[in-house]
Amino acid sequence: PPPGAVVPADVAAAPASGVLLFRLPRDAQAAINGVPIGLSDGVGIHSLAPGSHRVVLHISGKEVAHTVNVRPHRIFTVTATGIVATEP
């Protein structure tokens, strides 16, 4: 923020997040920690607090579950075959 700007306490204290980038088939559905997330033609992006998260994918009538350990400032690509962290 610029000098003299007032930053709300909850914004200043927000932890760094990681990002899941979804690249799935058009009809796929996904949920993170039991909460469905919106995808547009199988593509989406969702930020998450660091820590362990359960990602469930529904692709072509099959359910696949993954656990991902999200790290701050990292991007994880979610595909039909798995979740891969990008290298910095």
Tab-separated table of N, CA and C in Angstrom, residues 1-85:
chain	number	residue	atom	x	y	z
A	1	PRO	N	0.831	-1.201	0.000
A	1	PRO	CA	0.000	0.000	0.000
A	1	PRO	C	0.865	1.249	0.000
A	2	PRO	N	0.349	2.325	-0.530
A	2	PRO	CA	1.107	3.575	-0.543
A	2	PRO	C	1.301	4.102	0.873
A	3	PRO	N	2.334	4.928	1.080
A	3	PRO	CA	2.560	5.493	2.413
A	3	PRO	C	1.312	6.234	2.891
A	4	GLY	N	0.988	6.052	4.146
A	4	GLY	CA	-0.159	6.723	4.731
A	4	GLY	C	-1.480	6.020	4.492
A	5	ALA	N	-1.492	4.966	3.688
A	5	ALA	CA	-2.737	4.238	3.431
A	5	ALA	C	-3.106	3.405	4.645
A	6	VAL	N	-4.383	3.333	4.912
A	6	VAL	CA	-4.872	2.523	6.030
A	6	VAL	C	-5.304	1.171	5.476
A	7	VAL	N	-4.714	0.108	6.018
A	7	VAL	CA	-5.045	-1.246	5.591
A	7	VAL	C	-5.813	-1.919	6.712
A	8	PRO	N	-7.027	-2.422	6.438
A	8	PRO	CA	-7.791	-3.111	7.474
A	8	PRO	C	-6.985	-4.257	8.074
A	9	ALA	N	-7.140	-4.484	9.367
A	9	ALA	CA	-6.362	-5.499	10.073
A	9	ALA	C	-6.562	-6.886	9.480
A	10	ASP	N	-7.791	-7.238	9.083
A	10	ASP	CA	-8.026	-8.577	8.553
A	10	ASP	C	-7.345	-8.788	7.201
A	11	VAL	N	-7.162	-7.745	6.420
A	11	VAL	CA	-6.463	-7.860	5.147
A	11	VAL	C	-4.969	-7.977	5.387
A	12	ALA	N	-4.444	-7.192	6.277
A	12	ALA	CA	-3.010	-7.212	6.558
A	12	ALA	C	-2.575	-8.557	7.136
A	13	ALA	N	-3.463	-9.221	7.889
A	13	ALA	CA	-3.104	-10.468	8.545
A	13	ALA	C	-3.427	-11.704	7.705
A	14	ALA	N	-3.982	-11.526	6.521
A	14	ALA	CA	-4.362	-12.672	5.697
A	14	ALA	C	-3.129	-13.499	5.327
A	15	PRO	N	-3.205	-14.817	5.522
A	15	PRO	CA	-2.063	-15.661	5.172
A	15	PRO	C	-1.929	-15.790	3.663
A	16	ALA	N	-0.726	-16.040	3.228
A	16	ALA	CA	-0.490	-16.284	1.803
A	16	ALA	C	-1.211	-17.563	1.407
A	17	SER	N	-1.726	-17.602	0.199
A	17	SER	CA	-2.466	-18.775	-0.234
A	17	SER	C	-1.751	-19.473	-1.381
A	18	GLY	N	-2.231	-20.664	-1.678
A	18	GLY	CA	-1.810	-21.389	-2.861
A	18	GLY	C	-2.987	-21.417	-3.821
A	19	VAL	N	-2.754	-21.857	-5.043
A	19	VAL	CA	-3.798	-21.834	-6.062
A	19	VAL	C	-3.897	-23.203	-6.729
A	20	LEU	N	-5.144	-23.665	-6.920
A	20	LEU	CA	-5.390	-24.861	-7.710
A	20	LEU	C	-5.923	-24.420	-9.064
A	21	LEU	N	-5.283	-24.863	-10.119
A	21	LEU	CA	-5.695	-24.563	-11.482
A	21	LEU	C	-6.260	-25.851	-12.070
A	22	PHE	N	-7.567	-25.850	-12.366
A	22	PHE	CA	-8.242	-27.039	-12.863
A	22	PHE	C	-8.241	-27.057	-14.386
A	23	ARG	N	-7.794	-28.179	-14.958
A	23	ARG	CA	-7.817	-28.408	-16.411
A	23	ARG	C	-8.362	-29.812	-16.624
A	24	LEU	N	-9.686	-29.883	-16.671
A	24	LEU	CA	-10.378	-31.166	-16.713
A	24	LEU	C	-11.253	-31.254	-17.956
A	25	PRO	N	-11.768	-32.463	-18.263
A	25	PRO	CA	-12.718	-32.574	-19.373
A	25	PRO	C	-13.945	-31.678	-19.131
A	26	ARG	N	-14.615	-31.293	-20.220
A	26	ARG	CA	-15.742	-30.354	-20.166
A	26	ARG	C	-16.812	-30.719	-19.140
A	27	ASP	N	-17.180	-31.984	-19.039
A	27	ASP	CA	-18.292	-32.386	-18.171
A	27	ASP	C	-17.861	-32.699	-16.738
A	28	ALA	N	-16.615	-32.481	-16.413
A	28	ALA	CA	-16.105	-32.821	-15.080
A	28	ALA	C	-16.670	-31.892	-14.009
A	29	GLN	N	-16.743	-32.423	-12.802
A	29	GLN	CA	-17.134	-31.648	-11.630
A	29	GLN	C	-16.053	-31.833	-10.574
A	30	ALA	N	-15.917	-30.842	-9.692
A	30	ALA	CA	-14.893	-30.920	-8.655
A	30	ALA	C	-15.420	-30.353	-7.347
A	31	ALA	N	-14.867	-30.863	-6.250
A	31	ALA	CA	-15.184	-30.349	-4.920
A	31	ALA	C	-13.885	-30.292	-4.120
A	32	ILE	N	-13.796	-29.279	-3.273
A	32	ILE	CA	-12.643	-29.140	-2.381
A	32	ILE	C	-13.171	-29.177	-0.960
A	33	ASN	N	-12.664	-30.112	-0.167
A	33	ASN	CA	-13.098	-30.279	1.221
A	33	ASN	C	-14.622	-30.410	1.308
A	34	GLY	N	-15.220	-31.099	0.328
A	34	GLY	CA	-16.654	-31.351	0.327
A	34	GLY	C	-17.509	-30.246	-0.253
A	35	VAL	N	-16.899	-29.138	-0.688
A	35	VAL	CA	-17.651	-28.005	-1.233
A	35	VAL	C	-17.459	-27.971	-2.752
A	36	PRO	N	-18.567	-28.107	-3.510
A	36	PRO	CA	-18.445	-28.050	-4.969
A	36	PRO	C	-17.889	-26.700	-5.425
A	37	ILE	N	-17.054	-26.744	-6.459
A	37	ILE	CA	-16.535	-25.506	-7.020
A	37	ILE	C	-17.005	-25.389	-8.462
A	38	GLY	N	-17.133	-24.183	-8.932
A	38	GLY	CA	-17.594	-23.958	-10.285
A	38	GLY	C	-16.468	-24.095	-11.287
A	39	LEU	N	-16.732	-24.843	-12.346
A	39	LEU	CA	-15.805	-24.968	-13.460
A	39	LEU	C	-16.516	-24.496	-14.714
A	40	SER	N	-15.788	-23.927	-15.634
A	40	SER	CA	-16.328	-23.503	-16.913
A	40	SER	C	-15.699	-24.369	-17.995
A	41	ASP	N	-16.473	-25.289	-18.536
A	41	ASP	CA	-15.953	-26.241	-19.532
A	41	ASP	C	-14.732	-26.998	-19.015
A	42	GLY	N	-14.752	-27.342	-17.723
A	42	GLY	CA	-13.664	-28.116	-17.129
A	42	GLY	C	-12.493	-27.302	-16.631
A	43	VAL	N	-12.564	-25.977	-16.790
A	43	VAL	CA	-11.459	-25.112	-16.389
A	43	VAL	C	-11.891	-24.235	-15.223
A	44	GLY	N	-10.996	-24.055	-14.259
A	44	GLY	CA	-11.287	-23.179	-13.130
A	44	GLY	C	-10.049	-22.907	-12.314
A	45	ILE	N	-10.182	-21.974	-11.394
A	45	ILE	CA	-9.076	-21.619	-10.508
A	45	ILE	C	-9.656	-21.341	-9.130
A	46	HIS	N	-8.932	-21.777	-8.087
A	46	HIS	CA	-9.426	-21.614	-6.731
A	46	HIS	C	-8.234	-21.417	-5.796
A	47	SER	N	-8.284	-20.375	-4.967
A	47	SER	CA	-7.199	-20.167	-4.002
A	47	SER	C	-7.560	-20.838	-2.687
A	48	LEU	N	-6.538	-21.351	-2.010
A	48	LEU	CA	-6.724	-22.085	-0.760
A	48	LEU	C	-5.669	-21.688	0.255
A	49	ALA	N	-6.050	-21.753	1.513
A	49	ALA	CA	-5.089	-21.537	2.595
A	49	ALA	C	-4.094	-22.698	2.600
A	50	PRO	N	-2.879	-22.445	3.037
A	50	PRO	CA	-1.904	-23.531	3.127
A	50	PRO	C	-2.412	-24.658	4.028
A	51	GLY	N	-2.001	-25.866	3.708
A	51	GLY	CA	-2.390	-27.028	4.501
A	51	GLY	C	-2.926	-28.138	3.614
A	52	SER	N	-3.429	-29.170	4.245
A	52	SER	CA	-3.925	-30.344	3.547
A	52	SER	C	-5.391	-30.147	3.141
A	53	HIS	N	-5.708	-30.463	1.892
A	53	HIS	CA	-7.064	-30.312	1.370
A	53	HIS	C	-7.424	-31.549	0.553
A	54	ARG	N	-8.693	-31.941	0.625
A	54	ARG	CA	-9.196	-33.086	-0.146
A	54	ARG	C	-9.898	-32.566	-1.398
A	55	VAL	N	-9.458	-33.058	-2.550
A	55	VAL	CA	-10.027	-32.675	-3.838
A	55	VAL	C	-10.682	-33.922	-4.434
A	56	VAL	N	-11.982	-33.824	-4.726
A	56	VAL	CA	-12.710	-34.943	-5.323
A	56	VAL	C	-13.149	-34.528	-6.720
A	57	LEU	N	-12.825	-35.359	-7.699
A	57	LEU	CA	-13.179	-35.104	-9.084
A	57	LEU	C	-14.213	-36.126	-9.539
A	58	HIS	N	-15.195	-35.677	-10.298
A	58	HIS	CA	-16.184	-36.552	-10.934
A	58	HIS	C	-15.992	-36.397	-12.436
A	59	ILE	N	-15.451	-37.450	-13.048
A	59	ILE	CA	-15.126	-37.405	-14.475
A	59	ILE	C	-15.698	-38.649	-15.151
A	60	SER	N	-16.542	-38.439	-16.133
A	60	SER	CA	-17.128	-39.541	-16.915
A	60	SER	C	-17.738	-40.611	-16.022
A	61	GLY	N	-18.476	-40.184	-14.995
A	61	GLY	CA	-19.158	-41.121	-14.109
A	61	GLY	C	-18.289	-41.763	-13.044
A	62	LYS	N	-17.017	-41.414	-13.001
A	62	LYS	CA	-16.108	-41.980	-11.990
A	62	LYS	C	-15.695	-40.905	-11.000
A	63	GLU	N	-15.524	-41.329	-9.752
A	63	GLU	CA	-15.070	-40.401	-8.710
A	63	GLU	C	-13.626	-40.719	-8.356
A	64	VAL	N	-12.808	-39.684	-8.316
A	64	VAL	CA	-11.397	-39.831	-7.945
A	64	VAL	C	-11.098	-38.811	-6.857
A	65	ALA	N	-10.492	-39.260	-5.762
A	65	ALA	CA	-10.159	-38.361	-4.649
A	65	ALA	C	-8.650	-38.215	-4.532
A	66	HIS	N	-8.224	-36.994	-4.250
A	66	HIS	CA	-6.809	-36.683	-4.045
A	66	HIS	C	-6.685	-35.846	-2.777
A	67	THR	N	-5.546	-35.935	-2.138
A	67	THR	CA	-5.218	-35.032	-1.044
A	67	THR	C	-4.015	-34.216	-1.504
A	68	VAL	N	-4.113	-32.896	-1.349
A	68	VAL	CA	-3.026	-32.019	-1.772
A	68	VAL	C	-2.590	-31.183	-0.578
A	69	ASN	N	-1.280	-31.057	-0.397
A	69	ASN	CA	-0.729	-30.223	0.668
A	69	ASN	C	-0.361	-28.878	0.040
A	70	VAL	N	-1.263	-27.913	0.175
A	70	VAL	CA	-1.085	-26.599	-0.445
A	70	VAL	C	-0.014	-25.817	0.294
A	71	ARG	N	0.881	-25.208	-0.484
A	71	ARG	CA	1.932	-24.364	0.077
A	71	ARG	C	1.707	-22.933	-0.400
A	72	PRO	N	2.095	-21.957	0.409
A	72	PRO	CA	1.902	-20.559	0.011
A	72	PRO	C	2.627	-20.223	-1.287
A	73	HIS	N	2.001	-19.369	-2.074
A	73	HIS	CA	2.602	-18.845	-3.304
A	73	HIS	C	2.917	-19.925	-4.333
A	74	ARG	N	2.217	-21.050	-4.292
A	74	ARG	CA	2.439	-22.128	-5.254
A	74	ARG	C	1.174	-22.367	-6.056
A	75	ILE	N	1.358	-22.807	-7.289
A	75	ILE	CA	0.248	-23.163	-8.162
A	75	ILE	C	0.277	-24.674	-8.360
A	76	PHE	N	-0.882	-25.289	-8.193
A	76	PHE	CA	-1.027	-26.726	-8.377
A	76	PHE	C	-1.990	-26.950	-9.539
A	77	THR	N	-1.583	-27.721	-10.524
A	77	THR	CA	-2.440	-28.014	-11.660
A	77	THR	C	-3.171	-29.329	-11.410
A	78	VAL	N	-4.499	-29.271	-11.520
A	78	VAL	CA	-5.350	-30.441	-11.299
A	78	VAL	C	-5.817	-30.944	-12.663
A	79	THR	N	-5.462	-32.183	-12.986
A	79	THR	CA	-5.903	-32.809	-14.235
A	79	THR	C	-6.608	-34.115	-13.893
A	80	ALA	N	-7.115	-34.778	-14.905
A	80	ALA	CA	-7.804	-36.047	-14.695
A	80	ALA	C	-6.873	-37.121	-14.127
A	81	THR	N	-5.580	-36.961	-14.312
A	81	THR	CA	-4.630	-37.981	-13.851
A	81	THR	C	-3.960	-37.658	-12.520
A	82	GLY	N	-4.130	-36.429	-12.004
A	82	GLY	CA	-3.514	-36.105	-10.722
A	82	GLY	C	-3.342	-34.622	-10.486
A	83	ILE	N	-2.630	-34.302	-9.422
A	83	ILE	CA	-2.357	-32.916	-9.043
A	83	ILE	C	-0.848	-32.738	-9.002
A	84	VAL	N	-0.365	-31.743	-9.719
A	84	VAL	CA	1.076	-31.516	-9.816
A	84	VAL	C	1.395	-30.082	-9.420
A	85	ALA	N	2.390	-29.895	-8.552
A	85	ALA	CA	2.843	-28.570	-8.163
A	85	ALA	C	3.773	-28.013	-9.224
